[in-house]
Coordinates of C-alpha atoms in Angstrom, one line a residue:
X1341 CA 33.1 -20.5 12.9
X1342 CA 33.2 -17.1 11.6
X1343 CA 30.2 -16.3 9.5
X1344 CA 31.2 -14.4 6.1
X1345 CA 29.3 -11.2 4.9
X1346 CA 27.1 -12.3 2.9
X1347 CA 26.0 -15.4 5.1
X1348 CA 25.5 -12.6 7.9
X1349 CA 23.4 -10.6 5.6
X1350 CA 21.0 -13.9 4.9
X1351 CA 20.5 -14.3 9.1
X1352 CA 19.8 -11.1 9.3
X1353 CA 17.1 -11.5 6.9
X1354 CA 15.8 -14.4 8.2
X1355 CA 15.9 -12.3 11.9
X1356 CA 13.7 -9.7 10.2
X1357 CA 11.4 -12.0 8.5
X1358 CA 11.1 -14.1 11.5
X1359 CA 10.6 -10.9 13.8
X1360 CA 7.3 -10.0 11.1
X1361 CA 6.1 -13.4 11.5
X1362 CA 5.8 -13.1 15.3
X1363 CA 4.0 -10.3 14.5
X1364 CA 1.3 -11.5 12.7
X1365 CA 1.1 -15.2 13.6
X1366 CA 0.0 -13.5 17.0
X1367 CA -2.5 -11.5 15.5
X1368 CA -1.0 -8.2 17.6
X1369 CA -3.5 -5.2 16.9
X1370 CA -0.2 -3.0 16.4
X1371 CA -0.2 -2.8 12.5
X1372 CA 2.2 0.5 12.4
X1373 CA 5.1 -2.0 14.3
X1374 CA 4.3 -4.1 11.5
X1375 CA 4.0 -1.7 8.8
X1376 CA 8.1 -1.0 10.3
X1377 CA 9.3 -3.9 9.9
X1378 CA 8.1 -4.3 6.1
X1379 CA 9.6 -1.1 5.8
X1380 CA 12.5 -2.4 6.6
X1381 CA 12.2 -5.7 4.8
X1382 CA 12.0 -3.4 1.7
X1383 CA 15.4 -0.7 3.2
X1384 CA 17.3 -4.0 3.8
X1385 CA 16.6 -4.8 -0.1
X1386 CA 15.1 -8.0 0.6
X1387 CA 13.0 -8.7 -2.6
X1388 CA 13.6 -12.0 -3.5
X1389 CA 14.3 -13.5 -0.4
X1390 CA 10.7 -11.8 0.9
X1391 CA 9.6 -12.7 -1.7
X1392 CA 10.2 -16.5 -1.8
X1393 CA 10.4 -17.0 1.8
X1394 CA 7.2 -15.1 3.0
X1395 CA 4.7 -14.5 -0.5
X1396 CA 5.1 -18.3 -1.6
X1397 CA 4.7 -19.7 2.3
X1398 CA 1.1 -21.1 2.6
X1399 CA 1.1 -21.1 5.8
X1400 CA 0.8 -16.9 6.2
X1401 CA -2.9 -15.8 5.9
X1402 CA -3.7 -14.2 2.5
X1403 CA -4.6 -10.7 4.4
X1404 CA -0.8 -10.9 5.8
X1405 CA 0.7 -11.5 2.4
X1406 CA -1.4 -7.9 0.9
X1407 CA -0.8 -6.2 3.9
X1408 CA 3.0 -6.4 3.6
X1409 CA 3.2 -6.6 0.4
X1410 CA 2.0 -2.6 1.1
X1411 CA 3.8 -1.6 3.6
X1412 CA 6.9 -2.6 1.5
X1413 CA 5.1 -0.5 -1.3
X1414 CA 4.8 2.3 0.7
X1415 CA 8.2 2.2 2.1
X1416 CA 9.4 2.1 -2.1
X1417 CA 7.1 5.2 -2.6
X1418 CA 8.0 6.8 0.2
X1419 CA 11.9 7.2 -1.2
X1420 CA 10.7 7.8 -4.5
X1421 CA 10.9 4.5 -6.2
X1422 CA 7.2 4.1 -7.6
X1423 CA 7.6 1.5 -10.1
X1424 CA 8.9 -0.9 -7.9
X1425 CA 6.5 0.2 -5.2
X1426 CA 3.9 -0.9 -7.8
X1427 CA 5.6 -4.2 -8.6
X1428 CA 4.8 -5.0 -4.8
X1429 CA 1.2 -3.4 -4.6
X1430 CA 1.0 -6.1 -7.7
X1431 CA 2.4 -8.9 -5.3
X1432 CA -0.6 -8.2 -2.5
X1433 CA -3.2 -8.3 -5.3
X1434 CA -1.9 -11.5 -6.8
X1435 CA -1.1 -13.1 -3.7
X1436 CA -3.8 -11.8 -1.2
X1437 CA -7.8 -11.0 -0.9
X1438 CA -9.6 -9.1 -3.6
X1439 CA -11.7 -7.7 -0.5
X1440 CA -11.8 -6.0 3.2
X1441 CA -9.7 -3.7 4.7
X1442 CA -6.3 -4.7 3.2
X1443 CA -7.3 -4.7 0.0
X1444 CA -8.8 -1.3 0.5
X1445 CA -5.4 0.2 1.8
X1446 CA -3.8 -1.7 -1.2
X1447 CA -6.0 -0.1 -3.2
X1448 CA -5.9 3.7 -2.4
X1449 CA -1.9 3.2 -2.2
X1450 CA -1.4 1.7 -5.7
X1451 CA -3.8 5.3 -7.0
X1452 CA -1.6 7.6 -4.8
X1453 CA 1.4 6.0 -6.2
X1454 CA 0.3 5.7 -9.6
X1455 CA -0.9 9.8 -8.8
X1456 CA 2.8 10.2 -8.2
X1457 CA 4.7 8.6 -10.8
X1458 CA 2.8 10.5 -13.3
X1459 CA 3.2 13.6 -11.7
X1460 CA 3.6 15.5 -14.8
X1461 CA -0.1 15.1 -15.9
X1462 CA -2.4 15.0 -13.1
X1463 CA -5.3 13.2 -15.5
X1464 CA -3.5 9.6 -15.0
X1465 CA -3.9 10.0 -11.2
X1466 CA -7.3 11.2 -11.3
X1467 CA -8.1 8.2 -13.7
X1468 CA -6.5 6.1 -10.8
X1469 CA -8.7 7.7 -8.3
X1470 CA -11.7 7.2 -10.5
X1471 CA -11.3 3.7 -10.3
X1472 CA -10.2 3.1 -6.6
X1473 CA -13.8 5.1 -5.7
X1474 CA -15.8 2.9 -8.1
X1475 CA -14.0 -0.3 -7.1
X1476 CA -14.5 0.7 -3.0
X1477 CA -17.6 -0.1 -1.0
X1478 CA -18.6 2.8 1.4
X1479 CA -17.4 0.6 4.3
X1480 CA -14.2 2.9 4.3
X1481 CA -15.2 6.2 4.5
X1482 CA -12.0 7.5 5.8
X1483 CA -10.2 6.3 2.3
X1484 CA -13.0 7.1 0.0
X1485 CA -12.7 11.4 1.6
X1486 CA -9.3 11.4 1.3
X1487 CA -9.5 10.0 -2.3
X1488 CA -11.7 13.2 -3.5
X1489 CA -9.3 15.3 -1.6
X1490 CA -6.8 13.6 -3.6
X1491 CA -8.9 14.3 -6.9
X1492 CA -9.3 17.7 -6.2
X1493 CA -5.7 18.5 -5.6
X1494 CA -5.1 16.8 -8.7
X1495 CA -7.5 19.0 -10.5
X1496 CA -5.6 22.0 -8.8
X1497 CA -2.1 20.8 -10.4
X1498 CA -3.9 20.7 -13.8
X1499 CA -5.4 24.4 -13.3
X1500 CA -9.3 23.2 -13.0
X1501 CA -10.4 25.2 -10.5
X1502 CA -13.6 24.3 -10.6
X1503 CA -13.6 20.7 -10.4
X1504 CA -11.0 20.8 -8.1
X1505 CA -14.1 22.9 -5.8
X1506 CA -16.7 20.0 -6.8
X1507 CA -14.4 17.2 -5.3
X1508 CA -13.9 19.4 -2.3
X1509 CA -16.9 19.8 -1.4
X1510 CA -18.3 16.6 -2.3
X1511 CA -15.7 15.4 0.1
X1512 CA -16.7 17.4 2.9
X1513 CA -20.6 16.4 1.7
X1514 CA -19.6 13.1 1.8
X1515 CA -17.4 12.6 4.3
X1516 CA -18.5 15.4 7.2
X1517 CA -15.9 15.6 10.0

């Protein structure tokens, strides 16, 4: 028989879903593919259905469930919707590790985000900053230099020059190469 629209819409949800579970039930070292395809979980305004089908399945690792719940994030920020994109951030705290590498990423996305939505007063993203550095071991020292670089542009937009040249630096102290 002749599927209607909205029945279509729900297989090719599941098709998408399905496709990211391939992806990480094989454990394939290419996270950007996967970073795509929560990307376009989150274009193919898949919320709830993600949500229920993937966030609430045991079965997924915990590491998955923060990693997605990321990338979808990022694809929200990425077309300017930060709340939402911080409604999902939420999502991969609640639902996956409060450690390692995902958590990391999580972590620096939900201050650039934050950074973003409060564009208007560049103190609120610094704040955010602040707290991603003194929540971060030095394990990721790729995150934690782009975090002061984040801080000092930040102090830029506000007009303190000088601070903005501390976080720089400290960065490039830091962080060298």
């Amino acid at each position: 028989s002749v599927l209607d629209s909205a029945e279509s819409a729900k297989i090719s949800r599941i098709g998408a879903v399905n496709v990211l579970t391939l992806i990480y039930r094989h454990f394939t070292p290419d996270r950007q593919l996967a970073s795509h395809y929560c990307g376009m979980l989150a274009a193919m305004g898949t919320d709830s259905f993600a949500k229920s089908a993937y966030f609430e399945d045991d079965t997924f690792y915990p590491w998955t469930k923060t990693y997605t719940a990321c990338a979808i994030g990022q694809a929200c920020s990425n077309i300017g919707e930060y709340e939402k994109a911080l409604r999902w951030y939420a999502l991969g705290r609640e639902k996956g590790p409060q450690q390692g590498r995902e958590a990391n990423w999580l972590g620096f996305h939900v201050a650039k985000t934050t950074a973003y939505l409060h564009a208007n007063d560049p103190y609120i993203g610094i704040t955010a900053f602040d707290e991603y550095l003194r929540s971060t071991p030095d394990d990721y020292p790729k995150s934690r230099a782009q975090a002061f670089v984040e801080i000092a542009a930040l102090y830029m937009r506000a007009g303190d020059y000088p601070s903005a040249r501390d976080f720089f630096d400290e960065a490039v102290s830091r962080y060298p190469g």
